């Protein structure tokens, strides 16, 4: 029997949980697509079993999640005026999110909550075994991807870390987040998207996590720039802070950071081809932002990376003003204390160079001149 068989994995998840409803009749087709790609990668038996374990876990989690929403009044949970941090990967958005989460009046998702969401984690006690399981998972992830703690030191929070919004739809089989797929020794590209469906799941996850807890202002982070319509349709009262950085530095940093992750997962990486693929995917984003009218939506507060790294808390203060919120003295102190006790180089300095770029640097500077002018960005030089 083939280890990776979508129908078999779906049936096994349904049998083990006693539930049959995935909340989406199109899900089996996406599972089949993932399985086809994994089988075409010619994994050995160990890799195939790891992939089957991952898929089975995601399917089981989704079945429990959907059942929770059928049994409990989760849909009644109001998600009001959430704050989103966004920008291209490697633009400082994780630090921005971490600082926003230091405000006691706000609530951020935690990895353990999205990795093991059922039952709703609101009533969970301090020693809930899901916390320990997520910590153990993250230790395994970091053992598998050693460079990740250097390029992304926030991972030291393990299961208490702050996931990106994309992690809330890992069990939708439209994205292959490393924190969900680290067991599988192959790199899988993302799959066809349905942004409105994904944000519907995102909202369900926030309702899930908020259930029985006192409502707080949600602070979230993800790469939302190409999905603004779906985000605002789902959260019309949202406010977004968008960090803009010199695209040349963003691309070089992405190639090294994400290349290290993919090399650790797959065991090998064609760095030349990976650099070309990264350039093509990311440059399309920068160009799209110049033509999407929603980028100028009045609910978005644009900031420059240079200004953010110069004074992160002052930048957040500007965003709070934009959103009509007070930045309380206690929150400001907590943010400044975080900066002192969580140096970005605490596990070593992440090193990268524009030498990894497969296109001449000056050509890229010329290509992105309109983007830099639009958002007031200088060409970034690194010491």
Short mmCIF file of C-alpha atoms in Angstrom, two decimals:
data_model
loop_
_atom_site.label_atom_id
_atom_site.label_comp_id
_atom_site.label_asym_id
_atom_site.label_seq_id
_atom_site.Cartn_x
_atom_site.Cartn_y
_atom_site.Cartn_z
CA UNK A 1 0.00 0.00 0.00
CA UNK A 2 1.24 3.49 -0.83
CA UNK A 3 2.03 5.38 2.35
CA UNK A 4 0.97 8.70 0.83
CA UNK A 5 -2.59 8.29 -0.36
CA UNK A 6 -4.90 11.26 0.15
CA UNK A 7 -8.11 9.27 0.38
CA UNK A 8 -6.58 6.89 2.90
CA UNK A 9 -5.23 9.72 5.04
CA UNK A 10 -8.58 11.52 5.02
CA UNK A 11 -10.46 8.35 5.96
CA UNK A 12 -7.99 7.61 8.76
CA UNK A 13 -8.39 11.10 10.22
CA UNK A 14 -12.16 10.80 10.12
CA UNK A 15 -12.09 7.36 11.73
CA UNK A 16 -9.69 8.40 14.50
CA UNK A 17 -11.71 11.49 15.45
CA UNK A 18 -15.21 10.23 14.76
CA UNK A 19 -15.85 13.42 12.79
CA UNK A 20 -16.40 13.75 9.05
CA UNK A 21 -16.91 17.47 8.38
CA UNK A 22 -13.86 19.46 7.27
CA UNK A 23 -15.96 22.57 6.78
CA UNK A 24 -14.98 22.75 3.09
CA UNK A 25 -15.87 20.26 0.39
CA UNK A 26 -12.87 21.39 -1.68
CA UNK A 27 -10.33 20.34 0.94
CA UNK A 28 -9.82 16.74 -0.34
CA UNK A 29 -8.77 18.09 -3.74
CA UNK A 30 -6.05 20.19 -2.11
CA UNK A 31 -4.89 17.26 -0.01
CA UNK A 32 -4.64 15.22 -3.22
CA UNK A 33 -2.53 17.95 -4.82
CA UNK A 34 -0.15 18.01 -1.86
CA UNK A 35 0.12 14.22 -1.91
CA UNK A 36 0.80 14.19 -5.66
CA UNK A 37 3.63 16.66 -5.25
CA UNK A 38 5.11 14.71 -2.37
CA UNK A 39 4.95 11.47 -4.28
CA UNK A 40 6.61 13.10 -7.28
CA UNK A 41 9.49 14.12 -4.99
CA UNK A 42 10.32 10.41 -4.58
CA UNK A 43 10.68 10.49 -0.81
CA UNK A 44 12.14 7.44 0.87
CA UNK A 45 9.99 5.45 3.31
CA UNK A 46 11.05 7.54 6.30
CA UNK A 47 10.22 10.76 4.50
CA UNK A 48 6.90 9.42 3.26
CA UNK A 49 5.91 8.36 6.77
CA UNK A 50 6.87 11.80 8.11
CA UNK A 51 4.74 13.43 5.42
CA UNK A 52 1.82 11.13 6.19
CA UNK A 53 2.14 11.98 9.90
CA UNK A 54 2.12 15.70 9.10
CA UNK A 55 -0.89 15.49 6.80
CA UNK A 56 -2.77 13.28 9.24
CA UNK A 57 -2.11 15.70 12.07
CA UNK A 58 -3.35 18.68 10.07
CA UNK A 59 -6.49 16.82 8.99
CA UNK A 60 -7.23 15.70 12.53
CA UNK A 61 -6.70 19.22 13.87
CA UNK A 62 -9.10 20.61 11.29
CA UNK A 63 -11.80 18.07 12.07
CA UNK A 64 -11.66 18.93 15.77
CA UNK A 65 -11.59 22.65 14.97
CA UNK A 66 -14.69 22.48 12.76
CA UNK A 67 -16.50 20.35 15.33
CA UNK A 68 -15.74 22.91 18.04
CA UNK A 69 -17.36 25.58 15.89
CA UNK A 70 -20.41 23.39 15.35
CA UNK A 71 -20.88 22.70 19.09
CA UNK A 72 -19.88 25.97 20.72
CA UNK A 73 -21.08 29.56 20.23
CA UNK A 74 -17.73 30.61 18.82
CA UNK A 75 -19.27 32.56 15.94
CA UNK A 76 -20.70 34.98 18.50
CA UNK A 77 -17.21 36.15 19.46
CA UNK A 78 -16.72 39.69 18.13
CA UNK A 79 -13.35 40.55 16.64
CA UNK A 80 -13.21 44.33 16.86
CA UNK A 81 -10.70 46.71 15.26
CA UNK A 82 -7.70 44.37 15.05
CA UNK A 83 -4.25 45.81 14.40
CA UNK A 84 -2.08 44.20 11.72
CA UNK A 85 1.64 44.59 11.12
CA UNK A 86 2.69 43.88 7.56
CA UNK A 87 5.49 44.35 5.06
CA UNK A 88 7.72 42.16 2.99
CA UNK A 89 9.55 39.38 4.85
CA UNK A 90 12.82 40.65 6.36
CA UNK A 91 11.48 44.16 6.88
CA UNK A 92 11.31 44.20 10.68
CA UNK A 93 7.69 43.14 10.99
CA UNK A 94 8.38 40.43 13.56
CA UNK A 95 10.01 42.90 15.94
CA UNK A 96 7.12 45.29 15.33
CA UNK A 97 4.64 42.52 16.18
CA UNK A 98 6.59 41.50 19.27
CA UNK A 99 6.54 45.06 20.58
CA UNK A 100 2.82 45.48 19.90
CA UNK A 101 2.24 42.28 21.87
CA UNK A 102 3.93 43.81 24.92
CA UNK A 103 0.91 46.06 25.46
CA UNK A 104 -1.24 44.47 28.18
CA UNK A 105 -4.35 45.87 26.51
CA UNK A 106 -3.64 43.74 23.43
CA UNK A 107 -3.77 40.04 22.65
CA UNK A 108 -1.55 38.15 20.21
CA UNK A 109 -1.85 34.59 18.98
CA UNK A 110 0.64 32.07 20.37
CA UNK A 111 2.09 29.15 18.47
CA UNK A 112 0.73 26.54 20.85
CA UNK A 113 -2.77 27.91 20.30
CA UNK A 114 -2.69 27.57 16.52
CA UNK A 115 -0.72 24.32 16.52
CA UNK A 116 -3.17 22.65 18.91
CA UNK A 117 -6.31 24.81 18.86
CA UNK A 118 -8.87 22.30 20.09
CA UNK A 119 -10.53 22.49 22.47
CA UNK A 120 -10.55 26.31 22.56
CA UNK A 121 -7.54 27.33 24.64
CA UNK A 122 -9.24 30.08 26.64
CA UNK A 123 -9.93 27.93 29.73
CA UNK A 124 -6.50 26.23 29.46
CA UNK A 125 -4.49 26.03 32.65
CA UNK A 126 -0.83 26.91 32.91
CA UNK A 127 0.21 23.25 32.72
CA UNK A 128 -2.02 22.42 29.74
CA UNK A 129 -0.06 19.67 27.94
CA UNK A 130 -0.47 21.45 24.62
CA UNK A 131 1.98 24.10 25.78
CA UNK A 132 4.64 21.51 26.53
CA UNK A 133 3.93 19.68 23.27
CA UNK A 134 4.36 22.86 21.24
CA UNK A 135 7.61 23.60 23.08
CA UNK A 136 8.86 20.10 22.24
CA UNK A 137 7.80 20.56 18.63
CA UNK A 138 9.72 23.82 18.41
CA UNK A 139 12.85 22.22 19.85
CA UNK A 140 12.57 19.62 17.10
CA UNK A 141 12.04 22.34 14.51
CA UNK A 142 15.15 24.22 15.64
CA UNK A 143 17.17 21.00 15.72
CA UNK A 144 16.09 20.44 12.12
CA UNK A 145 16.71 24.06 11.06
CA UNK A 146 19.65 25.31 13.18
CA UNK A 147 20.18 28.62 11.30
CA UNK A 148 16.61 29.73 11.99
CA UNK A 149 17.34 30.80 15.57
CA UNK A 150 19.98 33.22 14.24
CA UNK A 151 17.92 34.73 11.42
CA UNK A 152 14.78 34.74 13.57
CA UNK A 153 15.78 34.80 17.27
CA UNK A 154 12.13 35.23 18.33
CA UNK A 155 11.85 31.45 17.91
CA UNK A 156 13.39 31.11 21.37
CA UNK A 157 9.90 31.56 22.82
CA UNK A 158 9.09 28.12 21.41
CA UNK A 159 5.38 27.36 21.76
CA UNK A 160 4.72 30.75 23.35
CA UNK A 161 6.09 32.49 20.25
CA UNK A 162 4.08 34.72 17.95
CA UNK A 163 2.93 33.03 14.74
CA UNK A 164 2.30 34.85 11.50
CA UNK A 165 -1.30 35.03 10.35
CA UNK A 166 -0.53 32.51 7.61
CA UNK A 167 -0.06 29.83 10.27
CA UNK A 168 -3.78 30.01 11.13
CA UNK A 169 -4.65 28.31 7.84
CA UNK A 170 -1.91 25.66 7.80
CA UNK A 171 -4.59 22.97 7.95
CA UNK A 172 -6.21 24.41 4.83
CA UNK A 173 -3.43 22.95 2.59
CA UNK A 174 -2.92 26.24 0.77
CA UNK A 175 0.39 27.03 2.48
CA UNK A 176 3.27 24.89 3.69
CA UNK A 177 4.57 26.80 6.69
CA UNK A 178 7.89 25.42 8.00
CA UNK A 179 6.47 25.29 11.52
CA UNK A 180 3.86 22.80 10.28
CA UNK A 181 5.89 20.89 7.68
CA UNK A 182 9.33 20.64 9.31
CA UNK A 183 9.17 16.85 9.50
CA UNK A 184 8.97 16.50 5.72
CA UNK A 185 12.39 16.36 3.97
CA UNK A 186 11.37 18.32 0.89
CA UNK A 187 10.56 21.88 -0.07
CA UNK A 188 7.00 22.35 -1.29
CA UNK A 189 5.85 25.54 -2.95
CA UNK A 190 2.60 27.16 -1.93
CA UNK A 191 -0.61 26.17 -3.67
CA UNK A 192 -3.45 28.09 -5.38
CA UNK A 193 -4.96 30.59 -2.99
CA UNK A 194 -8.47 31.62 -2.00
CA UNK A 195 -7.86 34.69 0.10
CA UNK A 196 -11.41 35.12 1.34
CA UNK A 197 -11.57 31.50 2.44
CA UNK A 198 -8.24 31.86 4.21
CA UNK A 199 -9.29 34.98 6.10
CA UNK A 200 -12.53 33.28 7.05
CA UNK A 201 -10.41 30.61 8.75
CA UNK A 202 -8.24 33.32 10.26
CA UNK A 203 -11.29 34.95 11.83
CA UNK A 204 -12.52 31.58 13.09
CA UNK A 205 -9.13 31.03 14.75
CA UNK A 206 -9.31 34.38 16.53
CA UNK A 207 -12.83 33.55 17.73
CA UNK A 208 -11.57 30.13 18.82
CA UNK A 209 -8.72 31.57 20.86
CA UNK A 210 -10.75 34.46 22.28
CA UNK A 211 -13.61 32.23 23.49
CA UNK A 212 -14.23 32.59 27.27
CA UNK A 213 -11.45 35.18 27.53
CA UNK A 214 -12.08 38.86 28.16
CA UNK A 215 -12.02 40.66 24.80
CA UNK A 216 -8.84 42.53 24.01
CA UNK A 217 -7.51 44.31 20.99
CA UNK A 218 -5.91 41.79 18.64
CA UNK A 219 -2.40 42.52 17.35
CA UNK A 220 -1.40 40.36 14.40
CA UNK A 221 1.30 40.02 11.79
CA UNK A 222 1.40 38.56 8.33
CA UNK A 223 2.29 39.24 4.72
CA UNK A 224 -1.00 40.83 3.76
CA UNK A 225 0.05 43.24 1.02
CA UNK A 226 -1.31 41.14 -1.85
CA UNK A 227 -4.48 40.20 0.04
CA UNK A 228 -5.81 43.57 1.17
CA UNK A 229 -9.26 43.16 -0.36
CA UNK A 230 -9.93 39.94 1.52
CA UNK A 231 -8.46 41.32 4.75
CA UNK A 232 -10.63 44.44 4.71
CA UNK A 233 -13.71 42.49 3.63
CA UNK A 234 -13.18 40.27 6.67
CA UNK A 235 -12.10 43.02 9.09
CA UNK A 236 -13.51 46.32 7.80
CA UNK A 237 -12.46 48.13 10.99
CA UNK A 238 -8.87 46.85 10.91
CA UNK A 239 -5.87 49.16 10.97
CA UNK A 240 -2.58 48.19 9.34
CA UNK A 241 0.95 49.41 9.92
CA UNK A 242 3.07 48.63 6.86
CA UNK A 243 6.86 48.77 7.01
CA UNK A 244 8.71 49.53 3.76
CA UNK A 245 12.38 48.69 3.27
CA UNK A 246 14.83 48.98 0.39
CA UNK A 247 13.82 46.09 -1.90
CA UNK A 248 17.43 45.17 -2.69
CA UNK A 249 18.21 44.47 0.97
CA UNK A 250 14.90 42.67 1.42
CA UNK A 251 15.62 40.34 -1.49
CA UNK A 252 19.17 39.53 -0.42
CA UNK A 253 18.07 38.84 3.15
CA UNK A 254 15.17 36.67 1.99
CA UNK A 255 17.40 34.55 -0.23
CA UNK A 256 19.79 33.75 2.61
CA UNK A 257 17.28 33.37 5.45
CA UNK A 258 14.69 31.33 3.57
CA UNK A 259 17.33 29.44 1.64
CA UNK A 260 18.84 28.26 4.91
CA UNK A 261 15.43 27.05 6.07
CA UNK A 262 14.73 25.20 2.84
CA UNK A 263 18.19 23.68 2.69
CA UNK A 264 17.79 22.39 6.24
CA UNK A 265 14.40 20.88 5.41
CA UNK A 266 15.29 19.29 2.10
CA UNK A 267 18.91 18.44 2.87
CA UNK A 268 20.13 20.17 -0.28
CA UNK A 269 19.36 23.32 -2.24
CA UNK A 270 20.20 24.67 -5.66
CA UNK A 271 21.11 28.13 -4.40
CA UNK A 272 21.36 29.66 -7.87
CA UNK A 273 17.88 28.56 -8.87
CA UNK A 274 16.50 29.42 -5.44
CA UNK A 275 17.84 32.96 -5.73
CA UNK A 276 16.21 33.35 -9.14
CA UNK A 277 12.88 32.04 -7.88
CA UNK A 278 12.97 34.33 -4.84
CA UNK A 279 13.71 37.37 -6.96
CA UNK A 280 10.85 36.63 -9.32
CA UNK A 281 8.30 36.09 -6.58
CA UNK A 282 9.23 39.09 -4.45
CA UNK A 283 9.82 41.62 -7.20
CA UNK A 284 6.26 40.97 -8.39
CA UNK A 285 5.04 42.09 -4.97
CA UNK A 286 6.94 45.37 -5.05
CA UNK A 287 5.58 46.20 -8.49
CA UNK A 288 2.02 45.21 -7.54
CA UNK A 289 1.99 47.65 -4.64
CA UNK A 290 2.38 50.55 -7.08
CA UNK A 291 -0.80 49.69 -8.96
CA UNK A 292 -3.15 48.40 -6.24
CA UNK A 293 -5.44 51.26 -5.17
CA UNK A 294 -5.99 49.59 -1.80
CA UNK A 295 -2.39 50.33 -0.88
CA UNK A 296 -3.58 53.92 -0.42
CA UNK A 297 -6.53 52.89 1.75
CA UNK A 298 -6.90 55.30 4.69
CA UNK A 299 -6.84 52.38 7.12
CA UNK A 300 -3.16 51.76 6.32
CA UNK A 301 -0.30 53.59 8.06
CA UNK A 302 2.91 53.41 6.01
CA UNK A 303 6.27 53.69 7.77
CA UNK A 304 9.87 53.48 6.65
CA UNK A 305 12.12 50.71 7.91
CA UNK A 306 14.84 53.26 8.63
CA UNK A 307 12.53 55.20 10.93
CA UNK A 308 11.31 52.05 12.63
CA UNK A 309 14.79 50.71 13.47
CA UNK A 310 15.92 54.16 14.62
CA UNK A 311 13.16 54.37 17.24
CA UNK A 312 10.75 51.41 17.21
CA UNK A 313 8.63 52.64 20.10
CA UNK A 314 8.19 56.13 18.63
CA UNK A 315 7.11 54.48 15.37
CA UNK A 316 4.52 52.45 17.25
CA UNK A 317 3.39 55.61 19.00
CA UNK A 318 2.74 57.13 15.58
CA UNK A 319 0.71 54.08 14.61
CA UNK A 320 -1.32 54.29 17.82
CA UNK A 321 -2.06 57.93 17.07
CA UNK A 322 -3.13 56.93 13.56
CA UNK A 323 -5.44 54.25 14.98
CA UNK A 324 -6.87 56.60 17.59
CA UNK A 325 -5.38 54.68 20.51
CA UNK A 326 -3.45 55.88 23.55
CA UNK A 327 0.02 54.47 24.13
CA UNK A 328 -0.02 54.09 27.87
CA UNK A 329 3.17 54.68 29.85
CA UNK A 330 3.15 51.06 31.07
CA UNK A 331 2.99 49.75 27.52
CA UNK A 332 5.75 52.06 26.33
CA UNK A 333 7.98 50.93 29.21
CA UNK A 334 7.29 47.27 28.44
CA UNK A 335 8.25 47.83 24.81
CA UNK A 336 11.48 49.63 25.69
CA UNK A 337 12.36 46.93 28.24
CA UNK A 338 11.78 44.30 25.55
CA UNK A 339 14.30 46.01 23.28
CA UNK A 340 16.92 45.95 26.05
CA UNK A 341 16.45 42.30 26.99
CA UNK A 342 15.90 40.83 23.52
CA UNK A 343 18.82 41.85 21.34
CA UNK A 344 18.44 40.72 17.74
CA UNK A 345 21.95 39.20 17.75
CA UNK A 346 21.52 37.18 20.93
CA UNK A 347 22.23 33.92 19.04
CA UNK A 348 24.76 35.44 16.67
CA UNK A 349 24.57 38.03 13.95
CA UNK A 350 22.59 37.06 10.87
CA UNK A 351 24.90 37.67 7.93
CA UNK A 352 23.95 38.17 4.32
CA UNK A 353 25.26 40.05 1.32
CA UNK A 354 23.90 41.39 -1.93
CA UNK A 355 26.42 39.05 -3.56
CA UNK A 356 23.69 36.38 -3.47
CA UNK A 357 21.51 38.37 -5.87
CA UNK A 358 21.32 36.82 -9.35
CA UNK A 359 20.72 40.25 -10.92
CA UNK A 360 23.19 43.19 -10.84
CA UNK A 361 22.48 45.36 -7.83
CA UNK A 362 22.34 48.59 -9.81
CA UNK A 363 19.81 47.10 -12.19
CA UNK A 364 17.60 46.28 -9.20
CA UNK A 365 18.04 49.77 -7.76
CA UNK A 366 16.88 51.17 -11.09
CA UNK A 367 13.97 48.74 -11.28
CA UNK A 368 12.68 49.68 -7.84
CA UNK A 369 13.21 53.44 -8.12
CA UNK A 370 9.47 54.09 -8.38
CA UNK A 371 8.79 52.00 -5.29
CA UNK A 372 11.44 53.84 -3.29
CA UNK A 373 10.07 57.19 -4.42
CA UNK A 374 6.48 56.21 -3.62
CA UNK A 375 7.30 55.29 -0.01
CA UNK A 376 10.19 57.67 0.60
CA UNK A 377 12.84 54.98 0.92
CA UNK A 378 16.56 55.61 0.54
CA UNK A 379 18.96 53.05 -0.89
CA UNK A 380 20.14 51.15 2.16
CA UNK A 381 23.84 50.63 2.68
CA UNK A 382 25.15 48.07 5.16
CA UNK A 383 28.31 48.32 7.18
#
